Amino acid sequence: MRRFLQRPVIEAISAGVLAASIAAAMITICSERVVQATATKARSGEVLAYASPLEMVFSPDGARLYVLCQGSDEVRVLNGATYKPIKKIAVGRVPRGMSLSSDGRRLLVTNTWDDTVSVIDTRTLAVTATWAVGAEPSGVVQDNAGKFVFVANRISNDVAVLDAATGAEQKRLAAGRGASYITASPDGTRLYVSHIYPNPTRASTALGNRAVPESEITVIDAARATIADRIHLKDIAHGFHIAFSRDGRLGVLAQLHPKNLVPLAHLEHSGAFADTLMLFGADVGNPVEVPLDELERYATRPFAVAISPDKSRIFVTCEGAEFVTVIDVLKLLQFARAHPGSSARDLSASANYVITRVEVGHDPRGMAMTRDGSKLLVANRLDDSISVIDARTNQVIRTVQLESPKTITVLRHGEQAFYTSRYSFQRQIGCANCHIDSTFDGLTWDLEPDGFGRDIVDNRLLEDLDGTEPFKWNGGNPNLPTECGPRTEKYFWRSENYDDLTLTDLVVYVRHLPLRPNRWRQADGSLTPAQERGKVLFDRPIDKFGKPIAEANRCGYCHSGPKGTSQKSFDVGTGKATDNSGLLDTPQLINVGLTVPYLHDGTAKTLEEIWTVYNPQDKHGRTNDLTKDELNDLIEYLRTR
Amino acid sequence: MKKLFAIALLVAAGSLLHAAPPAKAAAHPAGAKADVSKMRAVDAVPYFRFENFTTANGLPDNHVFSVLVDRDRVWAGTENGLAVYENGAWKTYTTADGLAHRAVLSLALDKKTGDVWAGTMGGLSRVSGGRIDSFTQLNSGLSNDVVYGVAVDGESVWTATAAGASRLDLKTDRWTLYNERNTPMNEIWVYSVSATPTKVYLAVWGSGLLEYDQKTGRWDKYDDPDGETEMVLFKDQGLIHEIVTSVSYVDNILWAATYFGDSRYDGRYWHNFLTKDSGLPSNFTNVVKGLDANRAWFGTDKGLAYYDGTNWAVYRPSMKDGKPEMTVRDAQGNINPVQVTSAPAHNYVLGIDFQGEDIWVATAKGLSHGIRQHP
């Protein structure tokens, strides 16, 4: 344990080019931290000890509270009134979604790393079955008729429809990209799916690298299990929970509205995101987008929504801002009717309908409201606690601490720093705004004060970064301390900077983001015939005409090593006139199948396009001699990386 | 195994085509009444009143390549967009909506999900809940952008393209290509695909019919045995011609259309249809749609034809004066004209689908809705 916790600190320092005095201070400070830190295991497969409560649901009679604890891979069962623990139920790896049947007898939990659903019998509080679903199952609901179970698969971008009795998969419905959360309408006839990544859209510039982000709410006919409609969400890239009023007339989606098409010069000039709600349903007609932000106070990353039973108030957890926004529904609807479309950029709008902001803990996520609407419970994911709010007075009347380690470890502290917006100007953003759930966002950004429209950059996956430095698309940042420290201080925050201790902990957290399973790899580690053929092409020294391929033009030369990067920069012919450098850092290939779009600025919308459209001169590897089926084989292999 | 299966099939079917007329034809959309053998030919075949759609009443283009019925909705693949007819009005999807290309050659319905798949001159498009996702040879694993045919077998989408066939696994998003490298395909112009959970058939322009066994992954091939492109040496010797344009696999029976006549294969015996020995209005056949083991519809360059296992009916505007025409041919070869007041929009027929007892026909000059008439 001690060895592990020391290791990142040494790496953070040795890899960096920080001034010696700063480095010395960090070692001292961090050494003290190491002594204090306990109970954290990391990437060798052990389970983090922290509970990290993410979602909650009351039993129909209110006697029990089920808490999905993502960090400890459990559902914890608490007394619904006293919150005393009753039982811990182990589920699969990294659970994310939870759904209770209407009769309360069956609890379903999605396990994102196992691609399964755990079926829990609430009478015995035991897992009775485990069902296979699609890639990274997230949201789950059961229809009222007891016929189907619907599971939103975040990576496979679809909704798996299972037989509710056997778990046998019936079909997959095409959802949007990053299908994550499902909510049933109060009458159970329709299901509404939201998405954390933007749908692929057509580029809006001649350079082919910019597109207005768009997402959708996928509407499913629950009885027929077919797509009924898609509610188009323009300018939206990241949708989270949806809630309905009990009369079914008002639907509310918590979402992020990125402003990635404009230069993100400084936060004080323009918000990087609008934190908004999308209102839809009979109460508003066409969807209306309303902001949660204020002029100098941002409601960073709205996540979960709850509507009081009498439809008088809406509650929204704002995870980066660490508060719950309380909204007057009557005033909200008056505003929405008077302002159709989007008011996302009107930071004075929220004064019309926001009642208050209730401070809670680190990274507030899921909510559960008592049936009578008197209390609202909020899961503080990075505090392992539940804030109990009196829904009439909007006061936190109690904080329930879940069983968890007493000490805040380096990783935990780093994770808190990653998710909070407290370091940014007016609390506008945190790392997790672009690195959704610690990963990526599927968007391209105009970052850095290098001139408008210059150096457009594609957001990359953060997982398993060890040994992939330097960072930035042009290799401009030699290590994570520089990437996360001076760069963000200079560019993003313009506010409270990280202290050395926090920066180190943040770097340690990022460096140890675990690598999720690769869905294209076979369980036994072998390659399929197509993948095997692709590997041969990846490593080949001669082309199909028997001519030698120059070393620097073989896939495996630049994309060498276990992570697929030589950590060097090359000109592969994909630079743009708007780039300040002709050389591009070789990106790692880790889970490359997930991170659409591709190339340094997101020009290529698919892996295929890298070679079919953007490699006319064979500068990005010798590929133009390949047939279409050979190119498909190469891509099949790349997806296993 | 195939032989045993064929024998069993023959026993079950009672050698329908060769020994005796069908004992009883099952009730079926757009099909004949039961027990056709005891009826006069003109009473056995169905009558329709045709309503024709053109640009004059909302269709985006008169050149209609394909038609697909999904319950109350009718989709038309035209040369200038994909149109859907619902509640009495046409709505058109174009490339501006994300369609891969304006010319929509083929259509298929995923019955499980309700998604419509459209094969176009520029890629494959999925229409799902109003959203269109397009797959091309440049942005996906699709083998070629000219998608002549498309079919859904429940788990995968099959495409017949100008460079072989492609299969998209709907769960894994993996593409598998089938071409001259891994199938017994001499030519790679695949015009049509008929996919079921057990067998998949490809109609290859110039290379016969290919059969894919979904369980074993094995390919089999059916060629014109005489190797002659211009003549048929022996009747019912096998597939009638190498230039196969359309295939339809239904009730374990294979129906194949070529530019030189049509074929039916029951697993053991072939039966071929030519204008000279059947009621086919033309050997040049663009499309065949089997209703069941006995009955099929043919879209030719000289009209729409129906075969009920015994009798033939042809529906078209007259080749002479364009007036509506219907002729019926019985088992003895007697041809009787039937008095009608309507016919499909044009005699060049490219697509056929069924809606209850009605038929929809894609033609070179309009889309036709044949409304079943009962005497």
mmCIF file of N, CA, C and O in Angstrom, chain A residues 26-27 29 46 48 61 77 109 172 198 200 215 241 277 325 346 360 422 426 449 461 465 487 525 528 556 573 598:
data_model
loop_
_atom_site.group_PDB
_atom_site.id
_atom_site.type_symbol
_atom_site.label_atom_id
_atom_site.label_comp_id
_atom_site.label_asym_id
_atom_site.label_seq_id
_atom_site.Cartn_x
_atom_site.Cartn_y
_atom_site.Cartn_z
ATOM 1 N N MET A 26 6.651 19.671 -3.005
ATOM 2 C CA MET A 26 5.625 18.663 -3.242
ATOM 3 C C MET A 26 5.999 17.341 -2.598
ATOM 4 O O MET A 26 5.153 16.662 -2.042
ATOM 5 N N ILE A 27 7.271 17.005 -2.704
ATOM 6 C CA ILE A 27 7.682 15.742 -2.103
ATOM 7 C C ILE A 27 7.406 15.763 -0.612
ATOM 8 O O ILE A 27 6.862 14.832 -0.038
ATOM 9 N N ILE A 29 5.324 17.683 1.086
ATOM 10 C CA ILE A 29 3.892 17.705 1.378
ATOM 11 C C ILE A 29 3.253 16.359 1.080
ATOM 12 O O ILE A 29 2.507 15.812 1.872
ATOM 13 N N GLU A 46 -8.222 -4.516 -7.535
ATOM 14 C CA GLU A 46 -8.900 -4.501 -6.246
ATOM 15 C C GLU A 46 -10.006 -3.452 -6.236
ATOM 16 O O GLU A 46 -10.049 -2.564 -7.074
ATOM 17 N N LEU A 48 -12.027 -0.326 -4.744
ATOM 18 C CA LEU A 48 -11.874 0.842 -3.902
ATOM 19 C C LEU A 48 -12.776 0.702 -2.683
ATOM 20 O O LEU A 48 -13.895 0.222 -2.797
ATOM 21 N N ASP A 61 -43.176 1.201 -0.381
ATOM 22 C CA ASP A 61 -43.754 1.566 0.912
ATOM 23 C C ASP A 61 -42.861 2.517 1.706
ATOM 24 O O ASP A 61 -43.202 2.907 2.830
ATOM 25 N N VAL A 77 -28.586 -1.460 1.365
ATOM 26 C CA VAL A 77 -29.988 -1.342 1.739
ATOM 27 C C VAL A 77 -30.048 -0.666 3.109
ATOM 28 O O VAL A 77 -29.419 -1.134 4.067
ATOM 29 N N VAL A 109 -29.820 -3.896 -11.460
ATOM 30 C CA VAL A 109 -28.636 -3.039 -11.385
ATOM 31 C C VAL A 109 -27.762 -3.313 -12.607
ATOM 32 O O VAL A 109 -27.478 -4.471 -12.935
ATOM 33 N N ARG A 172 -32.122 -5.038 -30.174
ATOM 34 C CA ARG A 172 -31.439 -3.788 -29.822
ATOM 35 C C ARG A 172 -32.083 -2.640 -30.595
ATOM 36 O O ARG A 172 -32.260 -2.736 -31.797
ATOM 37 N N PRO A 198 -22.518 13.480 -27.905
ATOM 38 C CA PRO A 198 -23.300 14.024 -29.022
ATOM 39 C C PRO A 198 -23.441 13.005 -30.145
ATOM 40 O O PRO A 198 -22.554 12.172 -30.356
ATOM 41 N N PRO A 200 -23.301 11.837 -34.012
ATOM 42 C CA PRO A 200 -22.456 12.289 -35.130
ATOM 43 C C PRO A 200 -23.248 13.275 -35.984
ATOM 44 O O PRO A 200 -24.419 13.041 -36.286
ATOM 45 N N SER A 215 -27.855 16.290 -29.783
ATOM 46 C CA SER A 215 -28.187 15.037 -29.114
ATOM 47 C C SER A 215 -29.690 14.807 -29.286
ATOM 48 O O SER A 215 -30.336 15.470 -30.102
ATOM 49 N N HIS A 241 -30.070 12.833 -16.303
ATOM 50 C CA HIS A 241 -31.361 12.260 -15.915
ATOM 51 C C HIS A 241 -32.555 13.050 -16.449
ATOM 52 O O HIS A 241 -32.463 14.265 -16.665
ATOM 53 N N LEU A 277 -31.674 23.033 -18.376
ATOM 54 C CA LEU A 277 -32.705 21.999 -18.396
ATOM 55 C C LEU A 277 -33.425 22.078 -19.725
ATOM 56 O O LEU A 277 -33.632 23.167 -20.260
ATOM 57 N N THR A 325 -30.200 22.878 -6.982
ATOM 58 C CA THR A 325 -30.968 24.047 -7.402
ATOM 59 C C THR A 325 -32.454 23.750 -7.231
ATOM 60 O O THR A 325 -32.933 22.691 -7.648
ATOM 61 N N ASP A 346 -28.826 33.339 -21.703
ATOM 62 C CA ASP A 346 -29.353 34.435 -20.893
ATOM 63 C C ASP A 346 -29.138 34.104 -19.416
ATOM 64 O O ASP A 346 -29.929 33.393 -18.803
ATOM 65 N N VAL A 360 -24.739 21.097 -0.651
ATOM 66 C CA VAL A 360 -24.635 19.702 -0.193
ATOM 67 C C VAL A 360 -23.170 19.283 -0.233
ATOM 68 O O VAL A 360 -22.292 20.122 -0.024
ATOM 69 N N ARG A 422 -14.875 24.398 -8.092
ATOM 70 C CA ARG A 422 -14.554 25.479 -7.168
ATOM 71 C C ARG A 422 -13.278 26.222 -7.560
ATOM 72 O O ARG A 422 -13.044 27.327 -7.080
ATOM 73 N N GLN A 426 -15.847 31.896 -11.325
ATOM 74 C CA GLN A 426 -17.294 31.843 -11.070
ATOM 75 C C GLN A 426 -17.829 30.410 -11.005
ATOM 76 O O GLN A 426 -18.995 30.157 -11.252
ATOM 77 N N PRO A 449 -5.011 30.377 -26.098
ATOM 78 C CA PRO A 449 -5.058 31.737 -26.658
ATOM 79 C C PRO A 449 -4.110 31.872 -27.836
ATOM 80 O O PRO A 449 -3.160 32.633 -27.826
ATOM 81 N N LEU A 461 -9.480 10.220 -24.735
ATOM 82 C CA LEU A 461 -9.746 9.399 -23.549
ATOM 83 C C LEU A 461 -8.635 9.606 -22.517
ATOM 84 O O LEU A 461 -7.465 9.699 -22.867
ATOM 85 N N LEU A 465 -3.150 6.543 -18.892
ATOM 86 C CA LEU A 465 -2.276 7.500 -19.563
ATOM 87 C C LEU A 465 -0.792 7.264 -19.319
ATOM 88 O O LEU A 465 0.048 7.853 -19.999
ATOM 89 N N ARG A 487 -0.955 24.915 -17.134
ATOM 90 C CA ARG A 487 -1.799 25.128 -18.306
ATOM 91 C C ARG A 487 -3.215 25.532 -17.885
ATOM 92 O O ARG A 487 -3.787 26.483 -18.395
ATOM 93 N N GLY A 525 -8.381 -13.720 -24.893
ATOM 94 C CA GLY A 525 -7.230 -12.936 -25.319
ATOM 95 C C GLY A 525 -6.798 -13.208 -26.750
ATOM 96 O O GLY A 525 -5.920 -12.512 -27.275
ATOM 97 N N THR A 528 -9.667 -12.773 -33.345
ATOM 98 C CA THR A 528 -10.503 -13.419 -34.349
ATOM 99 C C THR A 528 -9.705 -13.488 -35.651
ATOM 100 O O THR A 528 -8.702 -12.774 -35.814
ATOM 101 N N GLY A 556 2.894 0.126 -37.155
ATOM 102 C CA GLY A 556 3.470 -0.300 -35.893
ATOM 103 C C GLY A 556 4.705 0.477 -35.482
ATOM 104 O O GLY A 556 5.217 0.276 -34.372
ATOM 105 N N GLY A 573 0.431 14.123 -42.675
ATOM 106 C CA GLY A 573 -0.350 14.690 -43.775
ATOM 107 C C GLY A 573 -1.746 15.122 -43.392
ATOM 108 O O GLY A 573 -2.536 15.445 -44.263
ATOM 109 N N TYR A 598 -11.916 11.269 -34.820
ATOM 110 C CA TYR A 598 -10.487 10.959 -34.831
ATOM 111 C C TYR A 598 -9.665 12.042 -35.517
ATOM 112 O O TYR A 598 -10.206 12.986 -36.063
#
